[in-house]
mmCIF file of C-alpha atoms in Angstrom:
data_model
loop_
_atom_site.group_PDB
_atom_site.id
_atom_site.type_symbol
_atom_site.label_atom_id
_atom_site.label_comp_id
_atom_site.label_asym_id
_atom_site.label_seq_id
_atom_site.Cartn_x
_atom_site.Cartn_y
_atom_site.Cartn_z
ATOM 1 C CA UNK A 1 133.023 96.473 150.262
ATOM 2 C CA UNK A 2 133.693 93.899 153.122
ATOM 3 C CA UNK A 3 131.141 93.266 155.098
ATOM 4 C CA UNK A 4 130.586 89.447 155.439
ATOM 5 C CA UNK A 5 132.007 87.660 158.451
ATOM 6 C CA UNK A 6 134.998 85.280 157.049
ATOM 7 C CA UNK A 7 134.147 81.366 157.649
ATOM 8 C CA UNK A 8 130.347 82.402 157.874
ATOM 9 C CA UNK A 9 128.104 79.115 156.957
ATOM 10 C CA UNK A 10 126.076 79.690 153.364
ATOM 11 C CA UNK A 11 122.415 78.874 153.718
ATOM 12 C CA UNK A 12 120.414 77.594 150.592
ATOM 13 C CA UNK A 13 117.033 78.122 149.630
ATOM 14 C CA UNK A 14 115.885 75.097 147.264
ATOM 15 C CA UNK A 15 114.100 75.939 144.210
ATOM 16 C CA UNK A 16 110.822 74.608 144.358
ATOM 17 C CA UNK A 17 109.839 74.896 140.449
ATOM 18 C CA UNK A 18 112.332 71.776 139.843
ATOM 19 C CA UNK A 19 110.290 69.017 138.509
ATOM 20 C CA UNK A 20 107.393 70.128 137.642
ATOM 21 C CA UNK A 21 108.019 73.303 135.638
ATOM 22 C CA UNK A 22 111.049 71.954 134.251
ATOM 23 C CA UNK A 23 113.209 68.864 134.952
ATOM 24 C CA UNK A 24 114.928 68.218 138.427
ATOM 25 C CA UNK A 25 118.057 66.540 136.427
ATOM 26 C CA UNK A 26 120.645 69.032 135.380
ATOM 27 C CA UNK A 27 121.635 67.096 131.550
ATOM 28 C CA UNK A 28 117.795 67.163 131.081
ATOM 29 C CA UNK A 29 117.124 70.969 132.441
ATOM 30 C CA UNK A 30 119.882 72.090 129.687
ATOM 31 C CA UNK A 31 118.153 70.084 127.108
ATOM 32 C CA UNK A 32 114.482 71.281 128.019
ATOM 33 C CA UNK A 33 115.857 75.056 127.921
ATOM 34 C CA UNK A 34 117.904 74.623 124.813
ATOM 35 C CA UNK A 35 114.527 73.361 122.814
ATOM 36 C CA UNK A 36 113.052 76.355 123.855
ATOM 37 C CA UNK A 37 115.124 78.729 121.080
ATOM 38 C CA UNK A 38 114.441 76.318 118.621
ATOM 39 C CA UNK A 39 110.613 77.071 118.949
ATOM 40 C CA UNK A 40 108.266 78.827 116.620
ATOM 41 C CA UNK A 41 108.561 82.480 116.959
ATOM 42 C CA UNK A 42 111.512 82.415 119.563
ATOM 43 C CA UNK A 43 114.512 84.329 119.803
ATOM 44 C CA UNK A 44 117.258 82.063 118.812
ATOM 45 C CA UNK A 45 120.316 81.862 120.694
ATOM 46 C CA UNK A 46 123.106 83.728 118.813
ATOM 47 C CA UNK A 47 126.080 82.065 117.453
ATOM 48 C CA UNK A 48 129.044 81.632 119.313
ATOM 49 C CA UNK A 49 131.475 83.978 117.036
ATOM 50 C CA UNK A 50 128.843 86.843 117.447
ATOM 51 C CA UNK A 51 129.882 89.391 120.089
ATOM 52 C CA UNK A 52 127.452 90.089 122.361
ATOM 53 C CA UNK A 53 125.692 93.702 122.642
ATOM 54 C CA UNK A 54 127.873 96.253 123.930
ATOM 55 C CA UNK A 55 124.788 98.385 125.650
ATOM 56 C CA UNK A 56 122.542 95.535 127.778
ATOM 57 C CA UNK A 57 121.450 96.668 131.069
ATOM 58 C CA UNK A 58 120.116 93.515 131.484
ATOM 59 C CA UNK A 59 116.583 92.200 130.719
ATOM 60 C CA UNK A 60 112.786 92.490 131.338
ATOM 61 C CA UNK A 61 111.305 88.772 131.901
ATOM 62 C CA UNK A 62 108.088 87.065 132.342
ATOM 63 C CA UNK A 63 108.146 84.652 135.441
ATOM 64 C CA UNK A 64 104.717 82.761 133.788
ATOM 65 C CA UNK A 65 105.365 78.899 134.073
ATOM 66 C CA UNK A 66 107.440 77.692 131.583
ATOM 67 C CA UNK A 67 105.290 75.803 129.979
ATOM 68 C CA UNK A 68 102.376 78.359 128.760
ATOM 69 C CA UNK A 69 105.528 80.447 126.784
ATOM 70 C CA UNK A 70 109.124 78.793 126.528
ATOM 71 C CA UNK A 71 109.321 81.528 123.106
ATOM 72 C CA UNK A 72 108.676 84.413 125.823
ATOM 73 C CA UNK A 73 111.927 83.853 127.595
ATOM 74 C CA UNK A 74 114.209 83.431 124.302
ATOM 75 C CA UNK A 75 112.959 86.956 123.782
ATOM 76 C CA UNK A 76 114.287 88.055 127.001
ATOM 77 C CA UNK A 77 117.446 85.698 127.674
ATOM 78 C CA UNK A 78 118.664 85.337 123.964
ATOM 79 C CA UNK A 79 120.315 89.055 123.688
ATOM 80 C CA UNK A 80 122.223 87.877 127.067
ATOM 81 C CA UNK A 81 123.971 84.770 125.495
ATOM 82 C CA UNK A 82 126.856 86.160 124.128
ATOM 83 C CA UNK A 83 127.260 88.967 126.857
ATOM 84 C CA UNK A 84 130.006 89.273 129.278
ATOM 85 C CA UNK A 85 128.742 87.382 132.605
ATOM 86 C CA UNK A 86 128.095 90.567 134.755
ATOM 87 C CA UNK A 87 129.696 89.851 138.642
ATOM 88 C CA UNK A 88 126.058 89.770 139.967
ATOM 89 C CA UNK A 89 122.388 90.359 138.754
ATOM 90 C CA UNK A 90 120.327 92.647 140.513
ATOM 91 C CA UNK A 91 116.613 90.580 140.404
ATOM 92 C CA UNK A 92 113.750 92.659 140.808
ATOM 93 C CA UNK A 93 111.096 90.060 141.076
ATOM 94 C CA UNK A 94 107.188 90.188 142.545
ATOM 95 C CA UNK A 95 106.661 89.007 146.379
ATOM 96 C CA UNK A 96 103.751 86.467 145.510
ATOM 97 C CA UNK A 97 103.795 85.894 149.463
ATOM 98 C CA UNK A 98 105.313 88.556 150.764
ATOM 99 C CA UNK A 99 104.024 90.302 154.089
ATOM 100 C CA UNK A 100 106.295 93.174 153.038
ATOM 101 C CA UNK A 101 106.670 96.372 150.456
ATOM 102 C CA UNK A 102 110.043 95.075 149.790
ATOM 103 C CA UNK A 103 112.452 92.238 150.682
ATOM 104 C CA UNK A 104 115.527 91.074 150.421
ATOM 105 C CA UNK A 105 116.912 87.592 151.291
ATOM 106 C CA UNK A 106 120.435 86.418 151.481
ATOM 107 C CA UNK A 107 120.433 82.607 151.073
ATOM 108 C CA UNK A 108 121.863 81.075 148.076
ATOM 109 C CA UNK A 109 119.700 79.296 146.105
ATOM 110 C CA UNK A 110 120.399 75.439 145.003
ATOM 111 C CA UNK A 111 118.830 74.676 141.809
ATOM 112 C CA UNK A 112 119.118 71.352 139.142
ATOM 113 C CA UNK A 113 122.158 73.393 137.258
ATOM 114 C CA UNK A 114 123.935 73.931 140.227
ATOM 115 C CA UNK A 115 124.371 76.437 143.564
ATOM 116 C CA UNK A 116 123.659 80.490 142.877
ATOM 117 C CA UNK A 117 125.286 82.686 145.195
ATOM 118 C CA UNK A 118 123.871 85.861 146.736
ATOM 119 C CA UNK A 119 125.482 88.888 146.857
ATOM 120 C CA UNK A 120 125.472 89.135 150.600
ATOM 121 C CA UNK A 121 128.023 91.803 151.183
ATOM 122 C CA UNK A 122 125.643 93.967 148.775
ATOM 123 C CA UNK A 123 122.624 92.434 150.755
ATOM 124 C CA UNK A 124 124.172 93.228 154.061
ATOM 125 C CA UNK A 125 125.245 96.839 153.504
ATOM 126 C CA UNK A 126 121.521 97.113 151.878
ATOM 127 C CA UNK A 127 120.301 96.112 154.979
ATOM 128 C CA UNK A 128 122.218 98.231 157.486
ATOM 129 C CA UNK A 129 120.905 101.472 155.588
ATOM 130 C CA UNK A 130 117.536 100.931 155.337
ATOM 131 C CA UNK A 131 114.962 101.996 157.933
ATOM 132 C CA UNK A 132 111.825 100.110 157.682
ATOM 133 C CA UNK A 133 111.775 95.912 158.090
ATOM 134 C CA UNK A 134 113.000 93.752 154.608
ATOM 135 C CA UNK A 135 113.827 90.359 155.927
ATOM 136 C CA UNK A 136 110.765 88.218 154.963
ATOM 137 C CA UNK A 137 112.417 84.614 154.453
ATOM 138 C CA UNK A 138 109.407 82.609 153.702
ATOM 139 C CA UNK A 139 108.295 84.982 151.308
ATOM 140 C CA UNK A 140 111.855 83.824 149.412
ATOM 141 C CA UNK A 141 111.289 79.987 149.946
ATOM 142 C CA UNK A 142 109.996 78.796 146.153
ATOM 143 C CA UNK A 143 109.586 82.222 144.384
ATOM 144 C CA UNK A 144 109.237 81.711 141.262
ATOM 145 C CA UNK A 145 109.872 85.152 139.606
ATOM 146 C CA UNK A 146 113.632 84.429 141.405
ATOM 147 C CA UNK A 147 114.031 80.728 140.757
ATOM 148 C CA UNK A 148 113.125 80.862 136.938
ATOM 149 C CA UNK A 149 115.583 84.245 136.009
ATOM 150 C CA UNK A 150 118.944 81.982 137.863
ATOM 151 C CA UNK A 151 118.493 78.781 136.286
ATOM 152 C CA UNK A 152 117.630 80.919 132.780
ATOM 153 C CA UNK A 153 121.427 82.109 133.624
ATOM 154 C CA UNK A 154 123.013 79.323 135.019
ATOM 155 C CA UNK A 155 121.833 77.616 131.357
ATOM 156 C CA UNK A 156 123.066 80.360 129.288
ATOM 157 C CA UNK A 157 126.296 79.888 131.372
ATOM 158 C CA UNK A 158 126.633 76.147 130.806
ATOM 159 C CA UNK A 159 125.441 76.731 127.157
ATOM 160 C CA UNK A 160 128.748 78.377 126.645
ATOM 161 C CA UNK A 161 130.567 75.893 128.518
ATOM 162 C CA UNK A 162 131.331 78.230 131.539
ATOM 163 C CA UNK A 163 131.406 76.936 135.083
ATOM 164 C CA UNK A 164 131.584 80.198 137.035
ATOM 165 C CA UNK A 165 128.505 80.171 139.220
ATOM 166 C CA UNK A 166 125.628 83.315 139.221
ATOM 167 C CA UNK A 167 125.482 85.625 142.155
ATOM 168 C CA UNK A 168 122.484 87.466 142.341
ATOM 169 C CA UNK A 169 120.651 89.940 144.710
ATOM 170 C CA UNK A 170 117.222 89.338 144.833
ATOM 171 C CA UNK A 171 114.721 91.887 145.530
ATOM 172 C CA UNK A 172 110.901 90.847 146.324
ATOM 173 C CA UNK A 173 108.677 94.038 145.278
ATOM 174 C CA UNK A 174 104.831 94.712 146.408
ATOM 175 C CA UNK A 175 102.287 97.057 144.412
ATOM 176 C CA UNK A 176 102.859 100.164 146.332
ATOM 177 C CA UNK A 177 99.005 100.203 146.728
ATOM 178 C CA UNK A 178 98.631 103.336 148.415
ATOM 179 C CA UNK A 179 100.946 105.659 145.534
ATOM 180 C CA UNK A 180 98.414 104.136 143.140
ATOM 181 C CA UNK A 181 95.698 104.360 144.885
ATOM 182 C CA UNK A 182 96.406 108.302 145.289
ATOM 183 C CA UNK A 183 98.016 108.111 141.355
ATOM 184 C CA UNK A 184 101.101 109.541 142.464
ATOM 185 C CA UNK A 185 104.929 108.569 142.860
ATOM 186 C CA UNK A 186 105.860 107.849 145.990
ATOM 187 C CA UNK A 187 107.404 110.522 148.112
ATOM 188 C CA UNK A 188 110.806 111.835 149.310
ATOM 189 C CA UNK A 189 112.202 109.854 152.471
ATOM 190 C CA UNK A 190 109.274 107.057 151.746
ATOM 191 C CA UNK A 191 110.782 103.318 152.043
ATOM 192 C CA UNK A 192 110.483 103.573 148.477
ATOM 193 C CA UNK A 193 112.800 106.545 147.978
ATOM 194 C CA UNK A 194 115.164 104.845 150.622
ATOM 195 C CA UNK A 195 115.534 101.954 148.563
ATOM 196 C CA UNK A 196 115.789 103.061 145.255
ATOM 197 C CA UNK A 197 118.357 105.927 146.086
ATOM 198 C CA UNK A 198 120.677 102.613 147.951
ATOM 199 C CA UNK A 199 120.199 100.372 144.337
ATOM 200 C CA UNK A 200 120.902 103.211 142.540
ATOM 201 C CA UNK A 201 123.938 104.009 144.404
ATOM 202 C CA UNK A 202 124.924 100.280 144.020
ATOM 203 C CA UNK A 203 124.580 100.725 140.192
ATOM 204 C CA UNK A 204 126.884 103.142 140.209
ATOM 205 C CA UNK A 205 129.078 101.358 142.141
ATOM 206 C CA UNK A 206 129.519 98.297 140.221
ATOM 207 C CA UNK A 207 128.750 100.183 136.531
ATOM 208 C CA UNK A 208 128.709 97.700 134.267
ATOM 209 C CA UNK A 209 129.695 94.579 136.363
ATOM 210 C CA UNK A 210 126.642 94.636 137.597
ATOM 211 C CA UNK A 211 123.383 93.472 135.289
ATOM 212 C CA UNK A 212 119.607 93.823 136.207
ATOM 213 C CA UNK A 213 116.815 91.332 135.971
ATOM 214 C CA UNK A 214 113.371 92.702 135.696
ATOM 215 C CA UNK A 215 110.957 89.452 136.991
ATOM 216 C CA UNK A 216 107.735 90.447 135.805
ATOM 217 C CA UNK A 217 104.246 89.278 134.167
ATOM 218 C CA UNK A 218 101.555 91.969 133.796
ATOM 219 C CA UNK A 219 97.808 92.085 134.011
ATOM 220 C CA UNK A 220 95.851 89.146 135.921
ATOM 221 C CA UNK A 221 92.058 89.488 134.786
ATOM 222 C CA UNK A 222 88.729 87.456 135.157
ATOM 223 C CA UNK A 223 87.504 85.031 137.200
ATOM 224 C CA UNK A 224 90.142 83.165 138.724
ATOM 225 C CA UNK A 225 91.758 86.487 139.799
ATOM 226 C CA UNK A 226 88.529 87.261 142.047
ATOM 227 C CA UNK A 227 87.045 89.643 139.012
ATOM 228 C CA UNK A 228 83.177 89.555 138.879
ATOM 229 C CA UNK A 229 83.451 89.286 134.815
ATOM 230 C CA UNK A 230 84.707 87.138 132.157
ATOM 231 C CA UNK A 231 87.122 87.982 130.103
ATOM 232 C CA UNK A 232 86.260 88.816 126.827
ATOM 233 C CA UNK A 233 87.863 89.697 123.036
ATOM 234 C CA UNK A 234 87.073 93.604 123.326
ATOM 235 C CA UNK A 235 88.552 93.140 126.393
ATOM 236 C CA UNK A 236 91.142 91.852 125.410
ATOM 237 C CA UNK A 237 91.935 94.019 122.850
ATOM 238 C CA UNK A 238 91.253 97.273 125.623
ATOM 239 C CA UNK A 239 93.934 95.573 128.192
ATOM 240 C CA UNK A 240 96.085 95.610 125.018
ATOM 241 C CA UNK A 241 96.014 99.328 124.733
ATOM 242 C CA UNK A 242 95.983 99.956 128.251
ATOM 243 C CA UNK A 243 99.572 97.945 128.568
ATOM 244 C CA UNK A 244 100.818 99.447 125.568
ATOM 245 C CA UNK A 245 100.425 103.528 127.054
ATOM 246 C CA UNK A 246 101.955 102.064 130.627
ATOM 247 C CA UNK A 247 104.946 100.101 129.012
ATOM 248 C CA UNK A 248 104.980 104.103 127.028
ATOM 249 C CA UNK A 249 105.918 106.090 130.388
ATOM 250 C CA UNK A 250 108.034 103.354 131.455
ATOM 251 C CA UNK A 251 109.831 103.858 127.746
ATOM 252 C CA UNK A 252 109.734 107.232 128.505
ATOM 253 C CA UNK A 253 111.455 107.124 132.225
ATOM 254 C CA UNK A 254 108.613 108.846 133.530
ATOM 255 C CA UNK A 255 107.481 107.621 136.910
ATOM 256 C CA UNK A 256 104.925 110.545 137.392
ATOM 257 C CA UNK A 257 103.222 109.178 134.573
ATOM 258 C CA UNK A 258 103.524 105.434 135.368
ATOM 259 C CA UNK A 259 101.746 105.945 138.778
ATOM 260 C CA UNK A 260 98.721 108.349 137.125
ATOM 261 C CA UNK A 261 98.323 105.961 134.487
ATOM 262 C CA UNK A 262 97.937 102.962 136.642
ATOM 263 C CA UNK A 263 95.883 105.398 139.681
ATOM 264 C CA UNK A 264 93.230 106.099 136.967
ATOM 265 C CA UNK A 265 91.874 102.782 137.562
ATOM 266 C CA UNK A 266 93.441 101.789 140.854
ATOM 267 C CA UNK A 267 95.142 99.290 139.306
ATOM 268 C CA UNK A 268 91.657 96.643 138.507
ATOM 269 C CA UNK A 269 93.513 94.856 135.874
ATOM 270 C CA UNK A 270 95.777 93.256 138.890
ATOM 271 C CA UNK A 271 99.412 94.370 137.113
ATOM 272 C CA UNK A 272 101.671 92.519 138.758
ATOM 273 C CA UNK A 273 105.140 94.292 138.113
ATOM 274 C CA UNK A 274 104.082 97.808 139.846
ATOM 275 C CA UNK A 275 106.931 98.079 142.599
ATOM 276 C CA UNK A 276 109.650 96.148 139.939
ATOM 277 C CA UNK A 277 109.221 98.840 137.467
ATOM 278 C CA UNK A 278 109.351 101.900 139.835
ATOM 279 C CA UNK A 279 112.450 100.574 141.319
ATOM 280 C CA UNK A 280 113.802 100.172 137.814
ATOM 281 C CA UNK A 281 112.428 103.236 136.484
ATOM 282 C CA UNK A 282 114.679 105.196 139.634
ATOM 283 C CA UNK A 283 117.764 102.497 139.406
ATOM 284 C CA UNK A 284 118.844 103.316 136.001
ATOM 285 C CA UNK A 285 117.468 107.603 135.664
ATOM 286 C CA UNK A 286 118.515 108.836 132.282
ATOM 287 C CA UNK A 287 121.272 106.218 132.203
ATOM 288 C CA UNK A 288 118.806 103.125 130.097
ATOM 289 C CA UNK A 289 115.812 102.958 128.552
ATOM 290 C CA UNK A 290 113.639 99.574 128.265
ATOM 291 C CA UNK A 291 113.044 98.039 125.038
ATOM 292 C CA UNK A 292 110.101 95.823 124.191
ATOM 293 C CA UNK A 293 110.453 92.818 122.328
ATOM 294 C CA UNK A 294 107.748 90.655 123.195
ATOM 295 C CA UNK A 295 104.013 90.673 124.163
ATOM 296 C CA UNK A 296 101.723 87.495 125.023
ATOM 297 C CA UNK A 297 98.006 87.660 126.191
ATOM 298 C CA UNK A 298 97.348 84.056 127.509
ATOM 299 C CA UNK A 299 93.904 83.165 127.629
ATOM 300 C CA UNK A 300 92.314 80.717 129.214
ATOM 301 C CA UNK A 301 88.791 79.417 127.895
ATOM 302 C CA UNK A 302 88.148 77.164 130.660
ATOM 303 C CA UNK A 303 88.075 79.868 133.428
ATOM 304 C CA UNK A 304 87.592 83.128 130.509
ATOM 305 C CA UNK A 305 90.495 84.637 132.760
ATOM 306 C CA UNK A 306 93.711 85.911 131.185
ATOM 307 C CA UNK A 307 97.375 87.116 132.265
ATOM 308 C CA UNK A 308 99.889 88.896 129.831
ATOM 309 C CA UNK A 309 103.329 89.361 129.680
ATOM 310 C CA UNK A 310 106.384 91.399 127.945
ATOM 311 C CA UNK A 311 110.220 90.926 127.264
ATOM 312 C CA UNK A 312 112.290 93.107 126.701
ATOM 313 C CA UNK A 313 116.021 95.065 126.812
ATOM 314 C CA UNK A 314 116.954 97.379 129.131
ATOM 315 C CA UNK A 315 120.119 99.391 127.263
ATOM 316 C CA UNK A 316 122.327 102.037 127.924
ATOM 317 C CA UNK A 317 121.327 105.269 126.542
ATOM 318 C CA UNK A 318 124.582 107.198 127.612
ATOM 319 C CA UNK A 319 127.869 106.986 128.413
ATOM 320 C CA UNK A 320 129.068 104.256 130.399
ATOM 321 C CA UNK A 321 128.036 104.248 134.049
ATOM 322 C CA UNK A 322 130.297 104.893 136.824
ATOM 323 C CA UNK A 323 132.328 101.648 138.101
ATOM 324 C CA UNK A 324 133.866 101.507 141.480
ATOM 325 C CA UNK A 325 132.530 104.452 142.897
ATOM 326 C CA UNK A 326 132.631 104.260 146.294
ATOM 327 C CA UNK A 327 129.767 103.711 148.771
#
């Protein structure tokens, strides 16, 4: 592709997470992340002279503030360590402000470790195929499930004493209210269908140069999420369960499924990553399958409210995907 005018000025979002999620100086920022594969029950960061997994996909990632679960990212950024840095990540993260289903923002994104560069010849031939609106820049200014997955990467990157900057597509996603509300995928020719058929020819364009970031959390439940109820162990315990047969059709690469699961309740328990894992589910088909490697319920006693999250791998389950095709 070439599709960017030559000489054209590079505009930066600034993270927004910098200083109070995690340190705003760069030596510090590497430190802080470092100490967080040293924790108990983390993933710890492979050595060196171990060759990285030949079958990542990329990830699934919480985007809960660092501080409730450092041990919850090892889970999802250790297996990428040792991996061959992919020419861009494809972030699928939640639109916490979003006006829109979907959007898509071409900025690069200035953080303590250093600039990340968009994809914007992907972003721009995106945009020029798509026929609904998915240019929502304030919804991109501070997003946290984007911010946190780059400067995860740019550390793994300076980790291994690499200088070559991230590029990264980010993708804001919405609930897709209305498929759950009727329990059903969305339809042929739907915004949604639009722009997972486009990512998935993009996949297939860039095969394995290209790596995916799912930028998730999961259930939000009790009071400070507008719930009339507290939140309580058999609760707890019944969210559990419920997140355990959804994460199942996901396994499974069954959207059907996904969308009756979640219409059977309309989606109460407020889970977040609805539009990230349909896109997902469509992006890689029969080509990967998502495997789980962490789960975290964190409670809150002071507010009986609660919000869980899950790591995981996304791996190849075939052959290798196409690379180069054109589109």
């Amino acid at each position: 592709m070439s599709i960017s005018a030559p000489g054209r000025r590079r505009e930066t979002v600034r993270c927004r997470c910098a200083g109070t999620c995690y340190p705003s100086d760069g030596r510090q920022s590497l430190s802080y992340f470092r100490s967080f594969f040293s924790e108990p029950g983390a993933a710890p960061l492979p050595p060196a002279s171990l060759p990285g997994r030949g079958d990542l996909l990329g990830v699934l990632s919480p985007h809960i503030d660092f501080r409730v679960s450092p041990r919850a990212y090892t889970h999802a950024f250790a297996p990428l360590a040792n991996t061959p840095d992919a020419d861009f990540y494809l972030i699928l993260g939640v639109g916490h402000r979003s006006r829109l289903e979907w959007s898509i923002d071409d900025r690069d994104l200035r953080t303590p470790l250093g600039r990340a560069l968009a994809e914007v010849e992907s972003i721009a031939w995106l945009r020029n195929r798509v026929s609904f609106p998915c240019h929502d820049p304030e919804a991109h200014e501070g997003e946290h499930s984007i911010e946190f997955p780059i400067v995860l990467l740019q550390a793994l990157r300076a980790f291994r004493g690499s200088d070559r900057p991230v590029r990264f597509l980010p993708v804001l996603c919405g609930g897709l209210f209305d498929w759950v509300e009727q329990g059903r995928a969305p339809c042929r020719n739907s915004p949604f269908d639009q722009l997972a058929t486009l990512l998935h020819s993009l996949r297939q364009a860039y095969g394995e140069r290209m790596q995916l970031i799912v930028s998730i959390d999961g259930c939000h439940m009790g009071p400070r999420f507008g719930h009339p109820f507290a939140i309580t162990p058999p609760l707890l315990e019944q969210t559990r369960l419920w997140e355990e047969e959804l994460w199942q059709t996901v396994e499974q690469g069954d959207l059907s499924a996904f969308f009756t699961h979640l219409g059977r309740e309309r989606n109460i328990r407020f889970f977040d990553g609805v539009g990230a894992l349909a896109l997902l589910l469509r992006i890689t088909e029969s080509k990967g399958r998502l495997k789980r490697t962490y789960y975290e319920q964190w409670f809150e006693e002071g507010d009986q409210s609660v919000v869980t999250f899950t790591s995981g791998l996304l791996q190849r389950s075939e052959g290798p995907l196409t690379d180069g095709a054109k589109i």
